[in-house]
Amino acid sequence: MTFNVIINVPDYAPREKHPTIFQNFDSLKKGEFMQIVNDHDPRPLQYQFMMERPEAFSWEYLEEGPETWRVAIGKTK
């Protein structure tokens, strides 16, 4: 899997995290992927994707803690 962008989420201020992720996701073309790296389970972000981009994304955990979580997010539409 090739990633068009990798976002290290802890590098961003709290109010910038989700907007930065969604901005990068929206710039992807169908079939492209981004990776996020976080210091906790980004499950709330997954729920936000389900609400704001239903059926337009795929979500695959690549690493699940305890210190690092990595998720591949793909654009499906």
PDB file of C-alpha atoms in Angstrom, residues 15-62:
ATOM      1  CA  ARG A  15      -8.066  22.329  17.096  1.00  0.00           C
ATOM      2  CA  GLU A  16      -6.093  21.618  13.896  1.00  0.00           C
ATOM      3  CA  LYS A  17      -5.985  17.813  14.050  1.00  0.00           C
ATOM      4  CA  HIS A  18      -9.303  16.739  12.533  1.00  0.00           C
ATOM      5  CA  PRO A  19      -9.529  19.658  10.032  1.00  0.00           C
ATOM      6  CA  THR A  20      -6.013  18.825   8.785  1.00  0.00           C
ATOM      7  CA  ILE A  21      -6.895  15.143   8.405  1.00  0.00           C
ATOM      8  CA  PHE A  22     -10.131  15.866   6.530  1.00  0.00           C
ATOM      9  CA  GLN A  23      -8.452  18.454   4.300  1.00  0.00           C
ATOM     10  CA  ASN A  24      -5.816  15.893   3.295  1.00  0.00           C
ATOM     11  CA  PHE A  25      -8.438  13.181   2.825  1.00  0.00           C
ATOM     12  CA  ASP A  26     -10.514  15.449   0.582  1.00  0.00           C
ATOM     13  CA  SER A  27      -7.473  16.086  -1.626  1.00  0.00           C
ATOM     14  CA  LEU A  28      -7.060  12.348  -2.306  1.00  0.00           C
ATOM     15  CA  LYS A  29      -8.313  10.819  -5.528  1.00  0.00           C
ATOM     16  CA  LYS A  30     -10.451   7.697  -5.540  1.00  0.00           C
ATOM     17  CA  GLY A  31      -8.245   4.692  -4.752  1.00  0.00           C
ATOM     18  CA  GLU A  32      -5.552   6.704  -2.966  1.00  0.00           C
ATOM     19  CA  PHE A  33      -4.559   6.302   0.690  1.00  0.00           C
ATOM     20  CA  MET A  34      -3.312   8.384   3.556  1.00  0.00           C
ATOM     21  CA  GLN A  35      -1.881   7.199   6.851  1.00  0.00           C
ATOM     22  CA  ILE A  36      -2.371   8.755  10.238  1.00  0.00           C
ATOM     23  CA  VAL A  37      -0.053   8.080  13.162  1.00  0.00           C
ATOM     24  CA  ASN A  38      -1.395   8.826  16.626  1.00  0.00           C
ATOM     25  CA  ASP A  39      -0.577   8.331  20.298  1.00  0.00           C
ATOM     26  CA  HIS A  40      -4.045   6.959  21.138  1.00  0.00           C
ATOM     27  CA  ASP A  41      -6.816   5.027  19.399  1.00  0.00           C
ATOM     28  CA  PRO A  42      -8.364   7.401  16.835  1.00  0.00           C
ATOM     29  CA  ARG A  43     -11.803   5.764  17.104  1.00  0.00           C
ATOM     30  CA  PRO A  44     -13.606   9.134  17.518  1.00  0.00           C
ATOM     31  CA  LEU A  45     -12.088  10.209  14.192  1.00  0.00           C
ATOM     32  CA  GLN A  46     -13.458   7.041  12.591  1.00  0.00           C
ATOM     33  CA  TYR A  47     -16.941   7.921  13.885  1.00  0.00           C
ATOM     34  CA  GLN A  48     -16.554  11.429  12.463  1.00  0.00           C
ATOM     35  CA  PHE A  49     -15.638   9.935   9.079  1.00  0.00           C
ATOM     36  CA  MET A  50     -18.753   7.726   9.292  1.00  0.00           C
ATOM     37  CA  MET A  51     -20.905  10.806   9.857  1.00  0.00           C
ATOM     38  CA  GLU A  52     -19.234  13.252   7.451  1.00  0.00           C
ATOM     39  CA  ARG A  53     -17.937  10.987   4.658  1.00  0.00           C
ATOM     40  CA  PRO A  54     -20.229   7.938   4.762  1.00  0.00           C
ATOM     41  CA  GLU A  55     -19.258   5.202   2.321  1.00  0.00           C
ATOM     42  CA  ALA A  56     -16.447   7.362   0.902  1.00  0.00           C
ATOM     43  CA  PHE A  57     -13.583   5.900   2.931  1.00  0.00           C
ATOM     44  CA  SER A  58     -11.929   2.699   4.079  1.00  0.00           C
ATOM     45  CA  TRP A  59     -10.304   2.348   7.505  1.00  0.00           C
ATOM     46  CA  GLU A  60      -7.641  -0.208   8.340  1.00  0.00           C
ATOM     47  CA  TYR A  61      -5.612  -0.377  11.525  1.00  0.00           C
ATOM     48  CA  LEU A  62      -1.956  -1.052  10.718  1.00  0.00           C
TER      49      LEU A  62
END
